[in-house]
PDB file of C-alpha atoms and ligand atoms in Angstrom:
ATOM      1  CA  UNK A   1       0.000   0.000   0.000  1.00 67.00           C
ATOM      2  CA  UNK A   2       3.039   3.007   0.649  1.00 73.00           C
ATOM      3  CA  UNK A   3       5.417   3.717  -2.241  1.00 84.00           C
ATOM      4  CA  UNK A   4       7.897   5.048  -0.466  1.00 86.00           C
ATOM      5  CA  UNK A   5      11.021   3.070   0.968  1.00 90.00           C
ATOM      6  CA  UNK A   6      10.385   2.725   5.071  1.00 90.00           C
ATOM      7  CA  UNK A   7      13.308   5.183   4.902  1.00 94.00           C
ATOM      8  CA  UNK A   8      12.041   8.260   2.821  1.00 93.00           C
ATOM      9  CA  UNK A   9       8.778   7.505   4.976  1.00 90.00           C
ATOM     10  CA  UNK A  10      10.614   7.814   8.379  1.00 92.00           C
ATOM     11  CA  UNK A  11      12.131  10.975   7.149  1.00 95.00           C
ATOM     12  CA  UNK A  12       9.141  12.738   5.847  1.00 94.00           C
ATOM     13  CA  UNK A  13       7.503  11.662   9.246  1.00 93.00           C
ATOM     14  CA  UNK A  14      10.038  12.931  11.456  1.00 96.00           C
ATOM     15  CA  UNK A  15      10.056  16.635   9.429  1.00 97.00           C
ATOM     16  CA  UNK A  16       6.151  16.830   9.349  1.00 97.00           C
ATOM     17  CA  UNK A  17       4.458  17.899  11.732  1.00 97.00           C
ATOM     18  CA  UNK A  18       4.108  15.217  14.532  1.00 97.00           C
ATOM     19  CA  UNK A  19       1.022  12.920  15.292  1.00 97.00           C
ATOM     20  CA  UNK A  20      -1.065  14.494  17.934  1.00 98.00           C
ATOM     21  CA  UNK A  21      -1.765  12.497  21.306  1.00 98.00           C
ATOM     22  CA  UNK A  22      -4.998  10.719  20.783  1.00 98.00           C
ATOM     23  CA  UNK A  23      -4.795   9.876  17.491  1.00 98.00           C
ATOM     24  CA  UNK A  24      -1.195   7.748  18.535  1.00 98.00           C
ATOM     25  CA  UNK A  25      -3.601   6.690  21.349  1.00 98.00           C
ATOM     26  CA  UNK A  26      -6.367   5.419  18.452  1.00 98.00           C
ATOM     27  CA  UNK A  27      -3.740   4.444  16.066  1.00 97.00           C
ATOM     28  CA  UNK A  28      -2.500   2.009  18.913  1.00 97.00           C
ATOM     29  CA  UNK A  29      -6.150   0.996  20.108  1.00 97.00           C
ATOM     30  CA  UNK A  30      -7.089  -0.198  16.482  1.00 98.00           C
ATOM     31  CA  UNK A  31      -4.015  -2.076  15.764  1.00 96.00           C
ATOM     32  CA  UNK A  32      -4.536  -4.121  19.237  1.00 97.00           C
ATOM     33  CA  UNK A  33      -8.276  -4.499  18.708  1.00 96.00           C
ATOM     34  CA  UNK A  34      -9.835  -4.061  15.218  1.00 95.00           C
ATOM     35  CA  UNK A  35      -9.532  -6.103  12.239  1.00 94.00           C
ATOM     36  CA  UNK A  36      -7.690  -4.796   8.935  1.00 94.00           C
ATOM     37  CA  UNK A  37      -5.550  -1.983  11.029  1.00 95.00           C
ATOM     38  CA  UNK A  38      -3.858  -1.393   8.104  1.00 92.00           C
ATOM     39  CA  UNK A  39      -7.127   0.833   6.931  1.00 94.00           C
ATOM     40  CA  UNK A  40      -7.072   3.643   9.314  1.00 96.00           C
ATOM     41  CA  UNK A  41      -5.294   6.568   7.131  1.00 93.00           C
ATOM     42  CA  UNK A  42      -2.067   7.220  10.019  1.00 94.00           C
ATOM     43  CA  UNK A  43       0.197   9.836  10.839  1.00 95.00           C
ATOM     44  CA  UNK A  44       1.025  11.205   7.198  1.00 95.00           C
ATOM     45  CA  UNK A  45      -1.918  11.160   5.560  1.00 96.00           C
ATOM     46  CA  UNK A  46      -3.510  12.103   8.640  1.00 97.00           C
ATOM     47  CA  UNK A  47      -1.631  15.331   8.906  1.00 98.00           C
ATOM     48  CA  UNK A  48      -2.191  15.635   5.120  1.00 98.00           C
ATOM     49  CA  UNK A  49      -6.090  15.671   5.765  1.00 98.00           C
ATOM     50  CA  UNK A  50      -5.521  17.966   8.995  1.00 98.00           C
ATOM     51  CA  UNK A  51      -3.606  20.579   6.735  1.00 98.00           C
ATOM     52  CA  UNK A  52      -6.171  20.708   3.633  1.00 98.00           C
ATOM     53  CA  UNK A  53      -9.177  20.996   6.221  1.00 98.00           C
ATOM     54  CA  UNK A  54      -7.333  23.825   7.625  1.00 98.00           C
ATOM     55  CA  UNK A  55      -6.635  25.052   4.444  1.00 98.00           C
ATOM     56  CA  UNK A  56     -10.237  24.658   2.776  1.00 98.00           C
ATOM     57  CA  UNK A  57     -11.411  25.818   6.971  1.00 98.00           C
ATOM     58  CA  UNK A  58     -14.909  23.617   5.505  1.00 98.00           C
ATOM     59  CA  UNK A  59     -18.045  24.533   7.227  1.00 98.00           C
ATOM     60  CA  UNK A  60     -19.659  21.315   6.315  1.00 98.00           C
ATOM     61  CA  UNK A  61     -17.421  18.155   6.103  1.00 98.00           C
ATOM     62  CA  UNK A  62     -18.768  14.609   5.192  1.00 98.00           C
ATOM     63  CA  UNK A  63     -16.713  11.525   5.408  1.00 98.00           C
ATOM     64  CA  UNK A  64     -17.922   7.907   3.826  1.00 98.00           C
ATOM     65  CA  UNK A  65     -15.948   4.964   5.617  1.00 98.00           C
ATOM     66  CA  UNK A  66     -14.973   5.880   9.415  1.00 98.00           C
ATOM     67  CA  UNK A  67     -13.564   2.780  10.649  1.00 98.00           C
ATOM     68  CA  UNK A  68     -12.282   3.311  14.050  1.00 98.00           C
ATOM     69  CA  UNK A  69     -12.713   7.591  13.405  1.00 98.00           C
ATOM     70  CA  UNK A  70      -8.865   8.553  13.018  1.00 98.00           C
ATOM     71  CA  UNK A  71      -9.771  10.109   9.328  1.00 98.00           C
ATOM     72  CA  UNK A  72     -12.989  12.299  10.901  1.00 98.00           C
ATOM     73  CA  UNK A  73     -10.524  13.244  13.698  1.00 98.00           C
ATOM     74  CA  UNK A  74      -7.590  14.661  11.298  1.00 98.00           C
ATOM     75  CA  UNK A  75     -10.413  16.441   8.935  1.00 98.00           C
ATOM     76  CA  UNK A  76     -12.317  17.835  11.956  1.00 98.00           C
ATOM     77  CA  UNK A  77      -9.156  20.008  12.790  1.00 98.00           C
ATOM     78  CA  UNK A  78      -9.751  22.480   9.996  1.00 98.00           C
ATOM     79  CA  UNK A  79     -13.699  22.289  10.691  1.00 98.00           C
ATOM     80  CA  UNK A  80     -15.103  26.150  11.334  1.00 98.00           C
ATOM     81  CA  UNK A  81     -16.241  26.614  15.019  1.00 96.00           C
ATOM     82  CA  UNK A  82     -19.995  26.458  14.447  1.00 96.00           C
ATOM     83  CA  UNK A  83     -19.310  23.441  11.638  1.00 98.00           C
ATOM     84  CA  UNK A  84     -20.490  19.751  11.087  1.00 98.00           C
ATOM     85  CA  UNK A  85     -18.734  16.643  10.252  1.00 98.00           C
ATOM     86  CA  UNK A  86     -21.102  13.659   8.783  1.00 98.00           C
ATOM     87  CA  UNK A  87     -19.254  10.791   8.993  1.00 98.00           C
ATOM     88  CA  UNK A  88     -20.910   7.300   7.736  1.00 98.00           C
ATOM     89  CA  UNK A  89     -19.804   3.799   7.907  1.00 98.00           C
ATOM     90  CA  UNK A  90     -21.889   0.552   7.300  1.00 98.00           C
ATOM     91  CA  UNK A  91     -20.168  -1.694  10.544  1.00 98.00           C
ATOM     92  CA  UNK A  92     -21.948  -0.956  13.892  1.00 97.00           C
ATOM     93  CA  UNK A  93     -19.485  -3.026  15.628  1.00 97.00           C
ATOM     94  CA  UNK A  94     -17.061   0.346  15.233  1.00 97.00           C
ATOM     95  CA  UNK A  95     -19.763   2.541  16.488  1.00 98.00           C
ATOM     96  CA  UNK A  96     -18.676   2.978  20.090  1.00 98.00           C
ATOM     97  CA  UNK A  97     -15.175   3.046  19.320  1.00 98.00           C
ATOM     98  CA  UNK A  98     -15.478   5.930  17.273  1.00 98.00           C
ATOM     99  CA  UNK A  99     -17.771   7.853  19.825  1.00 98.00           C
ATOM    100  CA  UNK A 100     -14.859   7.482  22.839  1.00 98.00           C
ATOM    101  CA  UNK A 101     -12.350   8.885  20.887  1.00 98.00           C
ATOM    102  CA  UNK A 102     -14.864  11.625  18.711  1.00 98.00           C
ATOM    103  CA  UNK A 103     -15.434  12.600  22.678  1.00 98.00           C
ATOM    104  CA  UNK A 104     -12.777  13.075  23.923  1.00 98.00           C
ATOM    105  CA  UNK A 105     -11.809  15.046  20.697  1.00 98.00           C
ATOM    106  CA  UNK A 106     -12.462  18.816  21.495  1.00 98.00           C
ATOM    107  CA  UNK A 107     -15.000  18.280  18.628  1.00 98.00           C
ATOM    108  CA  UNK A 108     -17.196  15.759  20.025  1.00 97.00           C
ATOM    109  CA  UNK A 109     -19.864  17.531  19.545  1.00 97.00           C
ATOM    110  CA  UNK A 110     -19.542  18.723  15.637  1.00 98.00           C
ATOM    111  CA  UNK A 111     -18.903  15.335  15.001  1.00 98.00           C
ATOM    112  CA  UNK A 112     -22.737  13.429  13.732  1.00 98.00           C
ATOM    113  CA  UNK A 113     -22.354   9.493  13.281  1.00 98.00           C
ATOM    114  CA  UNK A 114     -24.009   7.655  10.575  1.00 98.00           C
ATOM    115  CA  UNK A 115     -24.567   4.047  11.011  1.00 98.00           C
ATOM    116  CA  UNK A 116     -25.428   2.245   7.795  1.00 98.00           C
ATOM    117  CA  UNK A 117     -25.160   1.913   3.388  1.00 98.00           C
ATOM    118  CA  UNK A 118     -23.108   5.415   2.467  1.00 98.00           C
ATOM    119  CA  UNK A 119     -25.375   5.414  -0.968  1.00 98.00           C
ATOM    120  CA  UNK A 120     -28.856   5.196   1.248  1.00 98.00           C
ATOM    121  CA  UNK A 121     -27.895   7.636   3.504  1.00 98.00           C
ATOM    122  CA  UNK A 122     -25.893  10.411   1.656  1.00 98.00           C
ATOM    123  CA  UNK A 123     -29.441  10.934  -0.380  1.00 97.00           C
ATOM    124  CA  UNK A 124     -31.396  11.952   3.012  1.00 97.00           C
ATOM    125  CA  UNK A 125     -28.395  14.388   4.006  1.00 97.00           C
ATOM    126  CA  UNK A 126     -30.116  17.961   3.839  1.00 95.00           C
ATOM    127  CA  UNK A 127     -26.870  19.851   3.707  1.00 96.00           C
ATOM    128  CA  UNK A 128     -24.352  20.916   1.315  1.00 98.00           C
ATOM    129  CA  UNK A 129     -20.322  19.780   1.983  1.00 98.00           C
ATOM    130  CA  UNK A 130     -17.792  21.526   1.617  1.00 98.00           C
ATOM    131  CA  UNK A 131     -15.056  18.832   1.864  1.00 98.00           C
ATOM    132  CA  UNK A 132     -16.091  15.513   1.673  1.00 98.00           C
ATOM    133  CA  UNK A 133     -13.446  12.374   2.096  1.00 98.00           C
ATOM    134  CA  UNK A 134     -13.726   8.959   0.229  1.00 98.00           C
ATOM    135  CA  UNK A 135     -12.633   6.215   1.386  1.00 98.00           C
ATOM    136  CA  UNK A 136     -15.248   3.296   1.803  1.00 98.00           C
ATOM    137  CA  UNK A 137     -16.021   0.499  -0.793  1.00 98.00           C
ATOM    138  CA  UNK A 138     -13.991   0.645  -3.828  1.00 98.00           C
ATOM    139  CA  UNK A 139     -16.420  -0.807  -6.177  1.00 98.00           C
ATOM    140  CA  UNK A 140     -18.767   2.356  -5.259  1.00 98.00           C
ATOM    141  CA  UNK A 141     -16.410   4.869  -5.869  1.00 98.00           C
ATOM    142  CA  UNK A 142     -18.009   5.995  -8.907  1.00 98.00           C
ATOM    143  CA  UNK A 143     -21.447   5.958  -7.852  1.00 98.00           C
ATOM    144  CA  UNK A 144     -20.577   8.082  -4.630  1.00 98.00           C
ATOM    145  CA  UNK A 145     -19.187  10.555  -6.985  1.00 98.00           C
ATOM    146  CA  UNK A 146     -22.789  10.230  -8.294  1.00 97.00           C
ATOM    147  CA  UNK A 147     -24.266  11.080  -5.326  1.00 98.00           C
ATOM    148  CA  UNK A 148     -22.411  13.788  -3.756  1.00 98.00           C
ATOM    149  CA  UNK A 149     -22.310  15.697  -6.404  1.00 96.00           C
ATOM    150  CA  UNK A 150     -25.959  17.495  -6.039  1.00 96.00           C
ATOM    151  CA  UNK A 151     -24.671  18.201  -2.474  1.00 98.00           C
ATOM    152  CA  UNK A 152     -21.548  20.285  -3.441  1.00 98.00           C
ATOM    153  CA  UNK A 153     -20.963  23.483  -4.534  1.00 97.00           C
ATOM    154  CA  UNK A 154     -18.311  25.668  -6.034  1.00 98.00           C
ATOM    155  CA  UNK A 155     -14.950  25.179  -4.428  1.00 98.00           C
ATOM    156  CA  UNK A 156     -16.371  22.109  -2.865  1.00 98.00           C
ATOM    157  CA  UNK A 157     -13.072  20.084  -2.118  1.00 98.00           C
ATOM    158  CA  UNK A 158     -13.298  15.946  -3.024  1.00 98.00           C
ATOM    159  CA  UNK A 159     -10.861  13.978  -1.575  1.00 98.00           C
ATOM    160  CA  UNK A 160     -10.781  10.044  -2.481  1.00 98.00           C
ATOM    161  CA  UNK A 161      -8.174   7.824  -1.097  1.00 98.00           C
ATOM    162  CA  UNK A 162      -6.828   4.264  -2.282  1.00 97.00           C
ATOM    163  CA  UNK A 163      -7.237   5.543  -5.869  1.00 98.00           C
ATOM    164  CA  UNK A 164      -3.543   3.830  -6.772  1.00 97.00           C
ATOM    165  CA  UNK A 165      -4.909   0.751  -5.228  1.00 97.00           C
ATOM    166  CA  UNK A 166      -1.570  -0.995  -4.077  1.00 95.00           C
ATOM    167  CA  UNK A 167      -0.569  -0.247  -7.777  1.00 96.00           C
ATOM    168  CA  UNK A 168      -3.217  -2.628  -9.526  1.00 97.00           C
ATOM    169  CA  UNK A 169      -3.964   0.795 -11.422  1.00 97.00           C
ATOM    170  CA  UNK A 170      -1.496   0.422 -13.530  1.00 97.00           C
ATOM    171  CA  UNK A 171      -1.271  -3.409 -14.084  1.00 96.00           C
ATOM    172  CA  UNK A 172      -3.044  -5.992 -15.966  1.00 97.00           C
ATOM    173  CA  UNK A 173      -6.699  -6.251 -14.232  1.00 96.00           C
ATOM    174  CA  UNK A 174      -7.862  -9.727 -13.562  1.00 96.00           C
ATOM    175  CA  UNK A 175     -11.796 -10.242 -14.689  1.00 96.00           C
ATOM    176  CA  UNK A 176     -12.779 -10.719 -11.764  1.00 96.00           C
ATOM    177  CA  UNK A 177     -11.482  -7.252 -10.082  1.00 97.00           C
ATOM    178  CA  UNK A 178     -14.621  -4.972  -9.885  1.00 97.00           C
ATOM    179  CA  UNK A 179     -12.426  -2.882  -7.232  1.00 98.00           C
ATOM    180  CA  UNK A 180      -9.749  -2.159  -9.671  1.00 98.00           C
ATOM    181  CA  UNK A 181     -11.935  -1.640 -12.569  1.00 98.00           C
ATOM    182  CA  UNK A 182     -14.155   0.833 -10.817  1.00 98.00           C
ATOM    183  CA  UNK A 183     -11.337   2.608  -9.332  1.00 98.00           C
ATOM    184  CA  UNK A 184      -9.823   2.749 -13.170  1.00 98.00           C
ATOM    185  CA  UNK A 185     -13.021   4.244 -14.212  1.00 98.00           C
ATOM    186  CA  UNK A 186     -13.321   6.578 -11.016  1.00 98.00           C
ATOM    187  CA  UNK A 187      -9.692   8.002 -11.930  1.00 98.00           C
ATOM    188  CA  UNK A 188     -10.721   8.884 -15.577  1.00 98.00           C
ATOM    189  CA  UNK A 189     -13.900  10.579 -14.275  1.00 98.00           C
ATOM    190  CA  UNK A 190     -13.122  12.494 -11.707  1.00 98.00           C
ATOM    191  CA  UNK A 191     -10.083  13.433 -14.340  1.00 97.00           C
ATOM    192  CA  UNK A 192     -12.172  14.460 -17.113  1.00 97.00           C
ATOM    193  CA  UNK A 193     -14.763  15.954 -15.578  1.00 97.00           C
ATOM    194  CA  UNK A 194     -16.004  19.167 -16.922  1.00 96.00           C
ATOM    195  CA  UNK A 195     -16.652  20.754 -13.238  1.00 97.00           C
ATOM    196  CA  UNK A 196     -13.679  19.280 -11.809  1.00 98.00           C
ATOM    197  CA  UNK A 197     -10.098  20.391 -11.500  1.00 98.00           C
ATOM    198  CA  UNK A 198      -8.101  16.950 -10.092  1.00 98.00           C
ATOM    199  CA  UNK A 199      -4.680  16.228  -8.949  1.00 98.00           C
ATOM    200  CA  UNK A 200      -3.609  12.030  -7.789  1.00 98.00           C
ATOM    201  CA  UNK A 201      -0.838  12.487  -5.334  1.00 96.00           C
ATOM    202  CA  UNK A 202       1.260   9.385  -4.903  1.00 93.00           C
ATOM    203  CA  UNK A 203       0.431   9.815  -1.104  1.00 93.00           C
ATOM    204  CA  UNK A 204       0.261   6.409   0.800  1.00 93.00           C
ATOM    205  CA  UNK A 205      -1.994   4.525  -1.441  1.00 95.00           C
ATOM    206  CA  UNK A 206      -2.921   7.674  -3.203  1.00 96.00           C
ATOM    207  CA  UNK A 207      -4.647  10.352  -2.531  1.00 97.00           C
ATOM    208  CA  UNK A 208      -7.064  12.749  -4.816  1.00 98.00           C
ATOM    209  CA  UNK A 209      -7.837  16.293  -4.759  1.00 98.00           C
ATOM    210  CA  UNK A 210     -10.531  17.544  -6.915  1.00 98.00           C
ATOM    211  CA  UNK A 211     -11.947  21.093  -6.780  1.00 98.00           C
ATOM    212  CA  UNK A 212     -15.396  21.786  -7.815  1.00 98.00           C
ATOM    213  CA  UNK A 213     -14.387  24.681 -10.360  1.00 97.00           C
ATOM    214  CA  UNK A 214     -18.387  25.400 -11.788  1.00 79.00           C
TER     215      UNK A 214
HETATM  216  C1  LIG B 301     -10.620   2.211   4.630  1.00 94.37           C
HETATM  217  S1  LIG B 301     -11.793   2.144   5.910  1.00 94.37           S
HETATM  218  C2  LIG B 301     -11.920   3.842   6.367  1.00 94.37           C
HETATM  219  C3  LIG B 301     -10.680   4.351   7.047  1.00 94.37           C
HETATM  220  C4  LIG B 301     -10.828   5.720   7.697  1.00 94.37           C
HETATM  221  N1  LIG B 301     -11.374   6.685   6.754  1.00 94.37           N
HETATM  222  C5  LIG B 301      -9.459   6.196   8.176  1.00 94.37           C
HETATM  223  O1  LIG B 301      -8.720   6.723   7.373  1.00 94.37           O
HETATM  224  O2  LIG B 301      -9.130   5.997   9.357  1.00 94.37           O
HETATM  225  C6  LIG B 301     -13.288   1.828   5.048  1.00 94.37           C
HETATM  226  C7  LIG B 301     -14.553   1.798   5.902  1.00 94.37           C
HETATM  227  O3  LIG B 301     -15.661   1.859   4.996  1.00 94.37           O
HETATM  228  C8  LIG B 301     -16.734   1.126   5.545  1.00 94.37           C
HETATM  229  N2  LIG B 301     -17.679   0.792   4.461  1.00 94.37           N
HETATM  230  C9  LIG B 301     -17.526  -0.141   3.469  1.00 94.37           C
HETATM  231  N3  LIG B 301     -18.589  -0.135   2.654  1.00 94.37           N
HETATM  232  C10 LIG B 301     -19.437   0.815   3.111  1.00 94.37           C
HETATM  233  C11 LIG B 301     -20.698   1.292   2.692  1.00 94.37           C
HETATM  234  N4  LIG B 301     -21.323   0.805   1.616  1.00 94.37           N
HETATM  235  N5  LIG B 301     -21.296   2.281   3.401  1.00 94.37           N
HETATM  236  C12 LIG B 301     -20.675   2.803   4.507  1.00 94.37           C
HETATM  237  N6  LIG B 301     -19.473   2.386   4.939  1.00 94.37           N
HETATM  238  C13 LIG B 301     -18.850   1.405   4.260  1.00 94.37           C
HETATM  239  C14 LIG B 301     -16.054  -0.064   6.209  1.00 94.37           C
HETATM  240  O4  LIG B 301     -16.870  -0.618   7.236  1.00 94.37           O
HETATM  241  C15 LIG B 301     -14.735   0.531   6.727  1.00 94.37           C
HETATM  242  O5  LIG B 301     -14.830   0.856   8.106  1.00 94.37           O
END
């Protein structure tokens, strides 16, 4: 999933800025208790999200795929003081896990829970985002793209992560790989898009910023 040598990693790490308290405290929490640790975004890409929220300083935030919260938690820090962060995922088992750490997050309270399937519930959402982060099923990718869409507006900030997929992106896709495929046609659209202006970073397991331009 990283393209960087352990080494570069360690050194772009240690001259970023560092991983705050309680998300090392999550970060250790979900790799001793939760399945498929290797999920939760971590301390780069985490302070990658923190900065562009505080860039972007979104009023409205919405998040599909929680897991154990440490993406919500890293967005949240550039969330305006009277904003919102939706944040959906489809596995209830996660549910209290997120809340404990969401609380004892100074933004316990901005932060709203969604328990159930992203594509049923972003549709009842009555609000318009501002930044919204990607990073649930693969296979859906495009039709979240779909969906969001009526709910941004301009300079609306999309980020979508895994879109290098461990690399499969640019190797021979096996018939049977509806993840890869969608994620091939995800990249093109989100490319080509008429009211989109995109940039892939080879961050992690990359990462995509696309500005709603119209
Ligand atoms: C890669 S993890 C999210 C990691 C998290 N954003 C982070 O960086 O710490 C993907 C999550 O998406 C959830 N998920 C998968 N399919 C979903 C769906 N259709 N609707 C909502 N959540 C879904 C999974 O339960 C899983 O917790």
């Amino acid at each position: 999933m990283d393209f960087l040598p352990e080494k570069i990693n360690d050194y772009v790490e240690k001259h970023s800025q560092p991983e705050p308290e309680l998300l090392q405290k999550l970060n250790r929490e979900t790799w001793q208790k939760q399945l498929q640790p290797r999920m939760l975004s971590g301390h780069l890409q985490g302070r990658v999200l923190s900065t562009l929220s505080k860039l972007i300083q979104p009023k409205n935030i919405l998040e599909i795929g929680t897991y154990t919260g440490y993406s919500a938690l890293c967005l949240a820090e550039g969330m305006q003081e009277n904003g919102e962060l939706h944040t959906i995922d489809i596995n209830e088992e996660l549910f209290d896990f997120q809340r404990k750490y969401f609380d004892e997050s100074p933004f316990g309270k901005q932060i709203f829970q969604h328990l159930g399937n992203a594509l049923e519930i972003i549709p009842k959402l009555e609000k318009t985002f501002d930044l919204v982060f990607i990073d649930a099923d693969k296979n859906n990718y495009p039709n979240y793209l779909e969906i969001i869409f009526p709910k941004l507006k301009k300079g609306s900030v999309i980020l979508s992560d895994n879109v290098l997929w461990s690399g499969k992106v640019v190797e021979k896709v096996k018939d049977d790989d509806i993840d890869t495929k969608a994620l091939l046609q995800y990249n093109k659209l989100l490319n080509e898009h008429p009211k989109l202006e995109t940039v892939l970073l080879p961050i992690r397991d990359g990462l995509t910023i696309s500005r709603v331009v119209d």
